[in-house]
Each structure stands twice: as C-alpha cells, then as structure tokens.
Amino acid sequence: MSETGRTGRTDGTADGDSPDGEVWIVGATGRVGRGVAARLAAQGLRVVPVGRSRERMRAAGAEAGLPPDVRTVVADSAERIADEVVRERPRVVVNTMGAYAATAPVIARACVSVGGHYVDQANDVVAVQGLLALHDEAARAGSTLVTGAGFGVLATEAVVAKLCEERPAPHRVRVDSVASVAVEAGALGVALATGIVDTLTSGGRRYANGRLVPSRLGADPRRLVFPDGTSATSAGVASGELLAARAA
C-alpha cells in the first residue's frame, strides 16, 4: 500500500535547491524519528512524516510539535517509500526505520536518482558498507549520503581522527565504545532491536594488514573502569564503528 496525504503542499514536489524543500522522516513514530522531527520543525524546515499509519504519524507529529494538518506519506515498505521518493522528489530523506542493510540501499538509490540527499543511523557492517559503496553514484548525481548518523559511528570516528591528528599513522588502533543510551520503558523499538540482531548475527570482524577479516564474536574482552568508579567489559563485535575507526 502506498498513499500520500496532502494537507500541506498540494503539488507533491519539493525543489532540491529550495530552502523550503521537504525533509521526509521515515519511521517518524519511533523515538528517534519523533526527536528528529521535533528538532527539524523547530528550525523551520518542512517536515513530512513517512510510515505505515497516518493516525500514528499524526499523533507522533503532535508530540513533536508538528501542525495538526501536517502532510504525511503512507507507505508500508522500503520499496514503496522509494517509489514515493522518485515521484515526489523530497530534498532530504532521514531513515530511522531500521533493518538498514535491506532498507538503506533501496531508499538511498531512490534519493540519488532524483538528486536528493539521504541520512540513516546504521551501525552494522553490512549496512554501512552498502551505503559507502554508493559513493561514486551519489557524487555524480550531486547527492550526499550519510550513514551511521547516530552516537556510535560519529563518536568513534571523531575520537580516532582527533587522537591521530598531526601524528604518524598508527600501526594498531583499538576502540572501546561504551555508550550510555536512554531508552523508553517497555519493549525495544524495531529499529534498535533489528540493529542489535544484525550486529550479533554477522559475527566478529577486525582489520588485519589493511583487510577486513572474520574474528570470533566477543573476542579480546577488556574490563574498563570509568572515572566515577563504575566498570564495564567490552569485547569485539562487527559494528559500523569498526569501519569508521578504520576510515579515520
């Protein structure tokens, strides 16, 4: 099912070079989607929630401070969303729906095909590699594709880049990322849950002699003690942070 609710703009298009171009939030009823929508709307951007239920999107939009008659796009799969992107040409698509290994390439390619831009929160190796593989295609189209826009990848890459700044390239880098994550009460959201499953089921990975090679999931455990006296144990997993640290 694919259906567009037109209670905002009625021409169904968005000029990619215009400051009032639409920003679509895929997964707008989730915690991250609501938060992103609220921040973008507060900056005066034209936010369009995208999801399966118009009623839920309107309710989430009200929580995020969107107007009661906010325009919504109803689509029940990544393929349907991609079809709508090609048809309506939003300026930017922010994907928070999860299952990024499957959804990111489909939606991102649709964005590239119309010269739009794309952002997601992927943090598993397959999804991050898949989006990075679209670099040349995106560059030719003048599109910007951003993956790993959550805490993990961005924080890891920034720290490694800063530590290596104006120093010779290190022979070895180990990054122990320990995030403090706020979650809502109740069951995990679909995006977060699928991200955890994708990471755990892909096995371990590490770089050796410049190549990404398999390793044992949970390898090389290390106990970390924090400044406040608390501690945690870290171990090797195949996350997008590994690719970010390597790129840094």
PDB file of N, CA and C in Angstrom, residues 50 110 113 147:
ATOM      1  N   VAL A  50       6.856   9.863   7.378  1.00  0.00           N
ATOM      2  CA  VAL A  50       6.636   8.757   6.446  1.00  0.00           C
ATOM      3  C   VAL A  50       6.512   7.474   7.256  1.00  0.00           C
ATOM      4  N   ALA A 110      16.984   5.663  -4.534  1.00  0.00           N
ATOM      5  CA  ALA A 110      15.871   6.495  -4.997  1.00  0.00           C
ATOM      6  C   ALA A 110      16.203   7.973  -4.820  1.00  0.00           C
ATOM      7  N   SER A 113      18.662   9.070  -7.452  1.00  0.00           N
ATOM      8  CA  SER A 113      18.080   9.141  -8.795  1.00  0.00           C
ATOM      9  C   SER A 113      17.398  10.468  -9.077  1.00  0.00           C
ATOM     10  N   THR A 147      25.636   7.796   6.403  1.00  0.00           N
ATOM     11  CA  THR A 147      25.242   6.645   7.207  1.00  0.00           C
ATOM     12  C   THR A 147      25.889   6.751   8.581  1.00  0.00           C
TER      13      THR A 147
END
